[in-house]
Each structure stands twice: as structure tokens, then as C-alpha cells.
Amino acid sequence: MSQKSRYPSYTNSESPFIGDVPTHWRVLRLANLGDFRKGRGIAKKDITEDGLPAILYGDIYTKYDVHTATLQRRIGNETAKGAEPIRSGDILLTASGETVEDIGKTVTYLGSEKAYAGGDVNILRPRIGDSRFLSYSLNSHSAQVQKARQARGEIVVHIYNSSIRDIRIPYPPLEEQQAIATWLDERTARIDTLIAKKQRLIELLQEKRQAVISKAVTRGLEPHVKLKDSGIPWLGEVPEHWEVDKFSRIVRIAEGQVNPEVEPFLDMLLIAPNHIQSRSGQLIERETAAEQGAESGKYLCPSGSVIYSKIRPALRKATIAPEECLCSADMYPMTGVNGMTNPYLLWLILSDGFSEWVVLDSERVAMPKVNRETLNDYWLPLPPTQEQEAIVSFIDDQTSHIDSLLDKAISAREKLQEYRSSLISAAVTGQIKVC
């Protein structure tokens, strides 16, 4: 920031999370700003098509930004009787979440209608201050660090009003709060437009990537090839000269597990679903069994075999074993036989048709997963070996180019998001003078 964009003088806020603030600003605890309430009485089953506006804690994470005048959910009159009413200006914070980094995500309700908040929503009803400014401030880095320190729990993270009350934020004069909030509304709207454009580009590139894979593994590379009906619902038509064979005859799924606590397995690479990037086939993290503290049995994977996650198949997590290694019991080591090559098999199971069919089968149980018996009953296309190699080479080239474009687009989106966050933090802590 240039010197002229700053206030004339600063003073120590006496908070390690905030730093210096403009001399004429105060630093206040949230307890000094308003009263606290807790949402209650609304479950997903209570949501209706029409009725009274309402908000669930998950909506704060996924549906809203810093403030909103409209709520997308509706509840009936009977449900509303047991729910917590909210009014315009109320600040809503998530009381539970998956990570400490996101806990306490904040949105201000600015609607004219009386509305209602469900459970796991902490509510701050300000007595003083501008609600828009306070919401920006509570979503800033300095406030988020404080919320993270107050969070409790591991698998599910919680934060309580008793802890939120002690969070400290910079507090400028009311007119400045209003001017800062208006300035941030304008600036973040511009940035959000740019982020949305980058996000759309990312989605288009991802769609193109999937289309390249799916078409190549099911139709081949010859544009005018004669086709025949495969007789397989997910597969449709395939080139006339291709075979269609049963999974169990052309793919072997390894059986039997080894003890990862003994040599030579202790020092082997151990691949789990979280080490694989969704849909890409890429291994993004390497850890040995020892580094992971592995105890239960694991599968031994030959170098070059396909490793496929059987849980939550919608995520499409599969990769090629880069060396002889282990994989978790939540995955299957697969090897192509009788004309099926492993690289082609990888792209085939990452294709839209195969993945969507597996997902349909996996959703018949409480925890989505596909078992080996189900896989062995599938039918797969089987091009000649040389054609499989040509298809794999084509997909590798095409996805490499698309991935390069994706990396640039994702990087650009992340930089915009970081800039947006830093702009909010700088404005609400007085590190830049915007009015």
C-alpha cells in the first residue's frame, strides 16, 4: 500500500491478531457490541417450497457471502413456532463446521421480512455499529484467527457464543464503518465478477477434459469408424472392430493383505484416496506406511498397476502405481489381463460413462462404495492393444495441454480470492484509508 493510502497516525491495538489501528479507532469485544442468541428448531426435513424465510448453518457456508437481503429456504408456520426469529441487521455465525479455518463463517441478514435461524447458528444482534461492516470484520483474517483459536473438536468443530463474545475487532466511528462497508461492497463485487469468469473457464476446461477422455476410450480416435451397439447401457455404441468383455476376464483385482508394520512393507509408499487428485489420475502426495503410522492390513500393488478407490466413487480417485507400493483397504489394486492394458484401464474408469454407472450401484448402500463382485460383473470395451496405446497417448497429450490451462486459471482465481481477502482485512483494520 502506498503511504498516502494510510491514516495519519496509528496506535497499538494491544491485540496480537490486529496490530496497529488508526488512532481515532477503538478496539472492542463483541460482547460490547450486542446481544447473543442461538438458532434452533429447524431441520432439513422441515424445509418447504413456500412459507417463511429461514437459514440453516450449512447455507452460511455455501449460499451466502458477507450479507444478504433474501433467504432461499422456507419453513411452515408450525416449524417457525419452535425456531429462533431473526431480523434485519442480525449477524449470523456458523456454530459448527469441518475445519477450524472456516468455523464461524459470518453473514448479516438485511432482509425486511421476519426470518428464522436453525440450530448451529450463533446470532449476534448489534446494539451499536453497522452490521455490514461488522460482518466484513468478522470474516477478516484477524477475526478468523481468533475464531479458530476458540474452536473445539476434531472431526466436527464447534464454536460457542461464550467464546465468540471475547473476539476483538477494530471499531471506527459509525460513518466510517458505513463508508468502508459501501466501498467493500463495490470493490468485492468487481472482484467477484472476475472470480466468476475464472470459475466458469475452469468448469469449461474440466468439461472439455472429461469429454476428451470419455470419447476416446469409448469411440476411439477414428472420426468415421463404423459403430455397433455394445449391448451395455453405460457404454452405448463402440467401434465395430472392438471387443466387449466382462471385467472379471480382463481385469484382476488383487486379494490378500500384508502387514504394513513389518519390513519390507513398513518403508513402502502407501497410497490412500486422499493422496489422489479427483478425476485427474494424478498422485499428489507421497507418504510411506511408517510416516502414516499404518497398522491395519494393506494391499500390495505391483508397479504400473491401477489403484482405484472403492469408496465414494463419484470422486473418481484412481492412479497408476509409480512403483511397487501399498494401498489402503479402501482401494483396489487392478491389473489388466487378456488384452487389457493398465494405462487404458485407468482412463476408462475415469470416464463419465463408467463412473456414472458405478455411482448408481454404489448409492444403493449407506456409505457409497463399490465392491469387487459388482465390478467383476461389469462389461468393458476392449480395443486392440495398439489402439489402446494410441488412445492413451492421445489422452495424455490432450489432458496435459488442458491441465496446463487449468493450472493457470486456478492460479488466477486463487490470486483474486487472496486479493479479495487481503483487501477486506486491510480496510476493516484501517491499514488502508478508503474514505
mmCIF file of C-alpha atoms in Angstrom, residues 62-330:
data_model
loop_
_atom_site.group_PDB
_atom_site.id
_atom_site.type_symbol
_atom_site.label_atom_id
_atom_site.label_comp_id
_atom_site.label_asym_id
_atom_site.label_seq_id
_atom_site.Cartn_x
_atom_site.Cartn_y
_atom_site.Cartn_z
ATOM 1 C CA THR A 62 -22.474 -22.434 0.695
ATOM 2 C CA LYS A 63 -25.184 -19.937 -0.276
ATOM 3 C CA TYR A 64 -24.231 -16.514 1.066
ATOM 4 C CA ASP A 65 -21.297 -14.141 1.199
ATOM 5 C CA VAL A 66 -20.969 -11.271 3.700
ATOM 6 C CA HIS A 67 -24.566 -10.045 3.748
ATOM 7 C CA THR A 68 -27.869 -10.897 2.104
ATOM 8 C CA ALA A 69 -31.344 -9.371 1.924
ATOM 9 C CA THR A 70 -33.039 -12.614 0.831
ATOM 10 C CA LEU A 71 -33.012 -16.147 2.210
ATOM 11 C CA GLN A 72 -33.514 -19.141 -0.079
ATOM 12 C CA ARG A 73 -35.057 -21.560 2.425
ATOM 13 C CA ARG A 74 -38.707 -21.603 3.524
ATOM 14 C CA ILE A 75 -40.440 -23.172 6.522
ATOM 15 C CA GLY A 76 -44.046 -23.578 7.624
ATOM 16 C CA ASN A 77 -45.770 -21.741 10.458
ATOM 17 C CA GLU A 78 -45.621 -24.717 12.835
ATOM 18 C CA THR A 79 -41.863 -25.095 12.391
ATOM 19 C CA ALA A 80 -41.408 -21.354 12.895
ATOM 20 C CA LYS A 81 -43.016 -21.590 16.346
ATOM 21 C CA GLY A 82 -40.045 -23.627 17.567
ATOM 22 C CA ALA A 83 -37.356 -21.732 15.647
ATOM 23 C CA GLU A 84 -35.304 -18.680 16.592
ATOM 24 C CA PRO A 85 -36.544 -15.482 14.909
ATOM 25 C CA ILE A 86 -34.021 -13.135 13.303
ATOM 26 C CA ARG A 87 -34.446 -9.611 11.998
ATOM 27 C CA SER A 88 -32.677 -7.201 9.693
ATOM 28 C CA GLY A 89 -29.191 -6.395 10.951
ATOM 29 C CA ASP A 90 -28.664 -9.671 12.813
ATOM 30 C CA ILE A 91 -25.224 -11.191 12.279
ATOM 31 C CA LEU A 92 -25.218 -14.973 11.854
ATOM 32 C CA LEU A 93 -22.147 -17.135 12.518
ATOM 33 C CA THR A 94 -21.796 -20.865 11.930
ATOM 34 C CA ALA A 95 -21.509 -22.747 15.218
ATOM 35 C CA SER A 96 -20.168 -25.963 13.683
ATOM 36 C CA GLY A 97 -18.088 -26.954 10.700
ATOM 37 C CA GLU A 98 -15.416 -29.278 9.353
ATOM 38 C CA THR A 99 -12.284 -27.171 9.943
ATOM 39 C CA VAL A 100 -11.069 -24.539 12.390
ATOM 40 C CA GLU A 101 -10.069 -22.384 9.421
ATOM 41 C CA ASP A 102 -13.700 -21.990 8.347
ATOM 42 C CA ILE A 103 -15.514 -22.076 11.678
ATOM 43 C CA GLY A 104 -17.688 -19.071 12.462
ATOM 44 C CA LYS A 105 -18.267 -18.068 8.829
ATOM 45 C CA THR A 106 -20.393 -14.933 9.041
ATOM 46 C CA VAL A 107 -23.290 -13.402 7.116
ATOM 47 C CA THR A 108 -25.532 -10.463 8.022
ATOM 48 C CA TYR A 109 -29.255 -10.690 7.304
ATOM 49 C CA LEU A 110 -30.530 -7.419 5.800
ATOM 50 C CA GLY A 111 -33.997 -8.526 4.703
ATOM 51 C CA SER A 112 -37.212 -6.742 5.596
ATOM 52 C CA GLU A 113 -39.102 -9.973 6.363
ATOM 53 C CA LYS A 114 -39.042 -11.648 9.733
ATOM 54 C CA ALA A 115 -36.977 -14.797 9.307
ATOM 55 C CA TYR A 116 -35.738 -17.774 11.323
ATOM 56 C CA ALA A 117 -32.399 -19.449 12.082
ATOM 57 C CA GLY A 118 -31.917 -23.164 12.639
ATOM 58 C CA GLY A 119 -29.581 -24.963 15.011
ATOM 59 C CA ASP A 120 -25.803 -24.471 14.945
ATOM 60 C CA VAL A 121 -26.258 -20.800 14.054
ATOM 61 C CA ASN A 122 -24.855 -18.277 16.537
ATOM 62 C CA ILE A 123 -26.641 -14.919 16.360
ATOM 63 C CA LEU A 124 -25.220 -11.510 17.268
ATOM 64 C CA ARG A 125 -27.841 -8.750 17.450
ATOM 65 C CA PRO A 126 -25.845 -5.481 17.436
ATOM 66 C CA ARG A 127 -26.872 -2.598 19.665
ATOM 67 C CA ILE A 128 -24.283 -0.341 18.021
ATOM 68 C CA GLY A 129 -22.356 -0.303 14.772
ATOM 69 C CA ASP A 130 -23.059 -1.008 11.120
ATOM 70 C CA SER A 131 -23.970 -4.660 10.566
ATOM 71 C CA ARG A 132 -22.382 -4.780 7.118
ATOM 72 C CA PHE A 133 -19.065 -3.503 8.469
ATOM 73 C CA LEU A 134 -19.215 -5.895 11.422
ATOM 74 C CA SER A 135 -19.835 -8.815 9.073
ATOM 75 C CA TYR A 136 -16.868 -7.864 6.896
ATOM 76 C CA SER A 137 -14.765 -7.518 10.025
ATOM 77 C CA LEU A 138 -15.810 -10.917 11.381
ATOM 78 C CA ASN A 139 -14.865 -12.536 8.068
ATOM 79 C CA SER A 140 -11.439 -10.862 8.048
ATOM 80 C CA HIS A 141 -8.193 -12.703 8.733
ATOM 81 C CA SER A 142 -7.679 -11.213 12.213
ATOM 82 C CA ALA A 143 -11.152 -12.292 13.362
ATOM 83 C CA GLN A 144 -10.878 -15.705 11.723
ATOM 84 C CA VAL A 145 -7.642 -16.437 13.581
ATOM 85 C CA GLN A 146 -9.394 -15.615 16.850
ATOM 86 C CA LYS A 147 -12.372 -17.836 15.979
ATOM 87 C CA ALA A 148 -10.036 -20.697 15.065
ATOM 88 C CA ARG A 149 -8.314 -20.443 18.459
ATOM 89 C CA GLN A 150 -11.689 -20.637 20.216
ATOM 90 C CA ALA A 151 -12.903 -23.645 18.202
ATOM 91 C CA ARG A 152 -13.344 -27.028 19.863
ATOM 92 C CA GLY A 153 -13.471 -30.544 18.436
ATOM 93 C CA GLU A 154 -11.657 -32.530 15.758
ATOM 94 C CA ILE A 155 -13.944 -34.429 13.378
ATOM 95 C CA VAL A 156 -16.685 -31.828 13.865
ATOM 96 C CA VAL A 157 -15.540 -28.384 15.003
ATOM 97 C CA HIS A 158 -17.711 -26.185 17.240
ATOM 98 C CA ILE A 159 -17.598 -22.607 18.469
ATOM 99 C CA TYR A 160 -19.876 -21.212 21.161
ATOM 100 C CA ASN A 161 -21.321 -17.792 21.920
ATOM 101 C CA SER A 162 -19.427 -17.792 25.215
ATOM 102 C CA SER A 163 -16.195 -17.791 23.197
ATOM 103 C CA ILE A 164 -17.351 -15.524 20.380
ATOM 104 C CA ARG A 165 -18.152 -12.803 22.916
ATOM 105 C CA ASP A 166 -14.425 -12.357 23.576
ATOM 106 C CA ILE A 167 -13.382 -11.806 19.951
ATOM 107 C CA ARG A 168 -11.977 -8.310 19.484
ATOM 108 C CA ILE A 169 -12.372 -6.222 16.343
ATOM 109 C CA PRO A 170 -11.380 -2.694 15.288
ATOM 110 C CA TYR A 171 -14.261 -0.259 15.705
ATOM 111 C CA PRO A 172 -14.137 3.027 13.739
ATOM 112 C CA PRO A 173 -16.759 5.801 14.044
ATOM 113 C CA LEU A 174 -20.150 4.803 12.612
ATOM 114 C CA GLU A 175 -19.905 6.990 9.493
ATOM 115 C CA GLU A 176 -16.547 5.416 8.664
ATOM 116 C CA GLN A 177 -17.961 1.928 9.197
ATOM 117 C CA GLN A 178 -20.734 2.673 6.721
ATOM 118 C CA ALA A 179 -18.337 4.178 4.182
ATOM 119 C CA ILE A 180 -15.911 1.239 4.479
ATOM 120 C CA ALA A 181 -18.749 -1.285 4.062
ATOM 121 C CA THR A 182 -20.054 0.520 0.966
ATOM 122 C CA TRP A 183 -16.548 0.708 -0.502
ATOM 123 C CA LEU A 184 -16.010 -3.004 0.134
ATOM 124 C CA ASP A 185 -19.391 -3.840 -1.409
ATOM 125 C CA GLU A 186 -18.322 -2.100 -4.613
ATOM 126 C CA ARG A 187 -14.775 -3.474 -4.724
ATOM 127 C CA THR A 188 -15.664 -7.059 -3.828
ATOM 128 C CA ALA A 189 -18.472 -7.058 -6.407
ATOM 129 C CA ARG A 190 -15.920 -6.231 -9.113
ATOM 130 C CA ILE A 191 -13.538 -8.899 -7.880
ATOM 131 C CA ASP A 192 -16.371 -11.442 -7.607
ATOM 132 C CA THR A 193 -17.232 -10.825 -11.271
ATOM 133 C CA LEU A 194 -13.650 -11.644 -12.242
ATOM 134 C CA ILE A 195 -13.614 -14.705 -9.976
ATOM 135 C CA ALA A 196 -16.873 -15.945 -11.534
ATOM 136 C CA LYS A 197 -15.366 -15.621 -15.021
ATOM 137 C CA LYS A 198 -12.296 -17.616 -13.967
ATOM 138 C CA GLN A 199 -14.520 -20.211 -12.317
ATOM 139 C CA ARG A 200 -16.564 -20.590 -15.492
ATOM 140 C CA LEU A 201 -13.362 -21.019 -17.522
ATOM 141 C CA ILE A 202 -12.220 -23.715 -15.086
ATOM 142 C CA GLU A 203 -15.545 -25.534 -15.415
ATOM 143 C CA LEU A 204 -15.406 -25.401 -19.223
ATOM 144 C CA LEU A 205 -11.851 -26.758 -19.249
ATOM 145 C CA GLN A 206 -12.834 -29.548 -16.848
ATOM 146 C CA GLU A 207 -15.805 -30.425 -19.057
ATOM 147 C CA LYS A 208 -13.566 -30.470 -22.123
ATOM 148 C CA ARG A 209 -11.063 -32.698 -20.323
ATOM 149 C CA GLN A 210 -13.753 -35.208 -19.415
ATOM 150 C CA ALA A 211 -15.193 -35.131 -22.924
ATOM 151 C CA VAL A 212 -11.778 -35.902 -24.423
ATOM 152 C CA ILE A 213 -11.312 -38.873 -22.085
ATOM 153 C CA SER A 214 -14.830 -40.269 -22.427
ATOM 154 C CA LYS A 215 -14.973 -40.049 -26.210
ATOM 155 C CA ALA A 216 -11.513 -41.524 -26.770
ATOM 156 C CA VAL A 217 -11.955 -44.570 -24.513
ATOM 157 C CA THR A 218 -15.403 -45.462 -25.884
ATOM 158 C CA ARG A 219 -15.235 -44.395 -29.549
ATOM 159 C CA GLY A 220 -11.523 -44.414 -30.348
ATOM 160 C CA LEU A 221 -9.683 -41.840 -32.455
ATOM 161 C CA GLU A 222 -11.039 -42.520 -35.948
ATOM 162 C CA PRO A 223 -13.853 -39.990 -36.591
ATOM 163 C CA HIS A 224 -15.664 -42.035 -39.264
ATOM 164 C CA VAL A 225 -15.296 -45.526 -37.829
ATOM 165 C CA LYS A 226 -18.251 -47.903 -38.147
ATOM 166 C CA LEU A 227 -20.060 -48.424 -34.855
ATOM 167 C CA LYS A 228 -22.035 -51.258 -33.297
ATOM 168 C CA ASP A 229 -24.316 -51.492 -30.290
ATOM 169 C CA SER A 230 -22.262 -52.772 -27.364
ATOM 170 C CA GLY A 231 -25.328 -54.021 -25.532
ATOM 171 C CA ILE A 232 -24.026 -52.306 -22.397
ATOM 172 C CA PRO A 233 -26.256 -49.490 -21.036
ATOM 173 C CA TRP A 234 -23.438 -47.190 -19.884
ATOM 174 C CA LEU A 235 -21.312 -47.785 -22.957
ATOM 175 C CA GLY A 236 -23.672 -47.427 -25.901
ATOM 176 C CA GLU A 237 -22.101 -47.801 -29.350
ATOM 177 C CA VAL A 238 -18.451 -48.762 -29.835
ATOM 178 C CA PRO A 239 -16.279 -49.234 -32.942
ATOM 179 C CA GLU A 240 -17.327 -52.309 -34.856
ATOM 180 C CA HIS A 241 -13.912 -53.993 -34.605
ATOM 181 C CA TRP A 242 -13.666 -53.613 -30.812
ATOM 182 C CA GLU A 243 -14.491 -56.432 -28.449
ATOM 183 C CA VAL A 244 -16.643 -56.084 -25.352
ATOM 184 C CA ASP A 245 -15.651 -58.355 -22.482
ATOM 185 C CA LYS A 246 -16.501 -58.995 -18.877
ATOM 186 C CA PHE A 247 -14.496 -57.126 -16.254
ATOM 187 C CA SER A 248 -13.566 -60.355 -14.434
ATOM 188 C CA ARG A 249 -11.969 -61.794 -17.600
ATOM 189 C CA ILE A 250 -9.789 -58.809 -18.496
ATOM 190 C CA VAL A 251 -9.026 -57.235 -15.101
ATOM 191 C CA ARG A 252 -7.615 -58.885 -11.990
ATOM 192 C CA ILE A 253 -8.360 -57.313 -8.614
ATOM 193 C CA ALA A 254 -5.711 -58.228 -6.035
ATOM 194 C CA GLU A 255 -6.710 -60.187 -2.951
ATOM 195 C CA GLY A 256 -4.953 -60.752 0.355
ATOM 196 C CA GLN A 257 -3.385 -58.087 2.511
ATOM 197 C CA VAL A 258 0.030 -57.519 4.066
ATOM 198 C CA ASN A 259 1.100 -56.125 7.433
ATOM 199 C CA PRO A 260 2.354 -52.530 6.972
ATOM 200 C CA GLU A 261 4.129 -52.607 10.346
ATOM 201 C CA VAL A 262 6.867 -55.011 9.223
ATOM 202 C CA GLU A 263 9.645 -54.893 6.635
ATOM 203 C CA PRO A 264 9.755 -54.550 3.700
ATOM 204 C CA PHE A 265 6.263 -53.021 3.770
ATOM 205 C CA LEU A 266 6.966 -50.510 6.560
ATOM 206 C CA ASP A 267 9.074 -48.278 4.310
ATOM 207 C CA MET A 268 6.933 -48.658 1.183
ATOM 208 C CA LEU A 269 4.857 -45.875 -0.330
ATOM 209 C CA LEU A 270 1.278 -46.198 0.991
ATOM 210 C CA ILE A 271 -1.428 -44.701 -1.222
ATOM 211 C CA ALA A 272 -4.829 -43.755 0.200
ATOM 212 C CA PRO A 273 -7.739 -41.931 -1.501
ATOM 213 C CA ASN A 274 -6.629 -38.580 -0.055
ATOM 214 C CA HIS A 275 -3.290 -38.892 -1.887
ATOM 215 C CA ILE A 276 -5.009 -38.867 -5.299
ATOM 216 C CA GLN A 277 -6.448 -35.857 -7.097
ATOM 217 C CA SER A 278 -10.091 -36.314 -8.026
ATOM 218 C CA ARG A 279 -10.748 -37.113 -11.710
ATOM 219 C CA SER A 280 -7.188 -36.434 -12.882
ATOM 220 C CA GLY A 281 -5.460 -39.756 -12.227
ATOM 221 C CA GLN A 282 -2.609 -37.859 -10.563
ATOM 222 C CA LEU A 283 -0.856 -38.800 -7.340
ATOM 223 C CA ILE A 284 -0.499 -35.541 -5.387
ATOM 224 C CA GLU A 285 1.120 -36.704 -2.142
ATOM 225 C CA ARG A 286 3.616 -39.406 -1.157
ATOM 226 C CA GLU A 287 3.878 -40.947 2.316
ATOM 227 C CA THR A 288 5.275 -44.259 3.496
ATOM 228 C CA ALA A 289 3.400 -46.689 5.715
ATOM 229 C CA ALA A 290 5.721 -45.713 8.580
ATOM 230 C CA GLU A 291 5.084 -41.996 8.085
ATOM 231 C CA GLN A 292 1.336 -42.630 8.238
ATOM 232 C CA GLY A 293 1.566 -44.879 11.285
ATOM 233 C CA ALA A 294 -0.295 -47.586 9.354
ATOM 234 C CA GLU A 295 -1.476 -50.550 11.423
ATOM 235 C CA SER A 296 -4.256 -52.456 9.632
ATOM 236 C CA GLY A 297 -3.774 -54.669 6.584
ATOM 237 C CA LYS A 298 -2.993 -53.109 3.189
ATOM 238 C CA TYR A 299 -2.939 -54.356 -0.398
ATOM 239 C CA LEU A 300 0.371 -54.845 -2.202
ATOM 240 C CA CYS A 301 0.327 -53.079 -5.586
ATOM 241 C CA PRO A 302 2.705 -54.050 -8.402
ATOM 242 C CA SER A 303 4.437 -51.158 -10.158
ATOM 243 C CA GLY A 304 2.260 -49.934 -13.031
ATOM 244 C CA SER A 305 -0.975 -51.377 -11.665
ATOM 245 C CA VAL A 306 -4.141 -49.308 -11.427
ATOM 246 C CA ILE A 307 -5.183 -48.249 -7.920
ATOM 247 C CA TYR A 308 -8.896 -47.423 -7.663
ATOM 248 C CA SER A 309 -10.804 -46.064 -4.672
ATOM 249 C CA LYS A 310 -13.876 -48.168 -3.955
ATOM 250 C CA ILE A 311 -15.362 -45.615 -1.532
ATOM 251 C CA ARG A 312 -17.258 -42.549 -2.784
ATOM 252 C CA PRO A 313 -16.674 -43.438 -6.450
ATOM 253 C CA ALA A 314 -18.233 -40.134 -7.531
ATOM 254 C CA LEU A 315 -14.862 -38.562 -6.650
ATOM 255 C CA ARG A 316 -13.169 -40.695 -9.351
ATOM 256 C CA LYS A 317 -9.951 -41.351 -7.474
ATOM 257 C CA ALA A 318 -7.650 -43.658 -9.408
ATOM 258 C CA THR A 319 -3.977 -43.630 -10.358
ATOM 259 C CA ILE A 320 -1.122 -45.751 -11.688
ATOM 260 C CA ALA A 321 1.208 -47.198 -9.040
ATOM 261 C CA PRO A 322 4.540 -45.389 -9.636
ATOM 262 C CA GLU A 323 6.464 -48.273 -8.035
ATOM 263 C CA GLU A 324 5.761 -51.396 -6.037
ATOM 264 C CA CYS A 325 3.771 -49.960 -3.160
ATOM 265 C CA LEU A 326 0.864 -50.417 -0.794
ATOM 266 C CA CYS A 327 -2.664 -49.089 -0.982
ATOM 267 C CA SER A 328 -5.292 -48.771 1.716
ATOM 268 C CA ALA A 329 -8.037 -51.336 2.177
ATOM 269 C CA ASP A 330 -10.433 -48.705 0.791
#
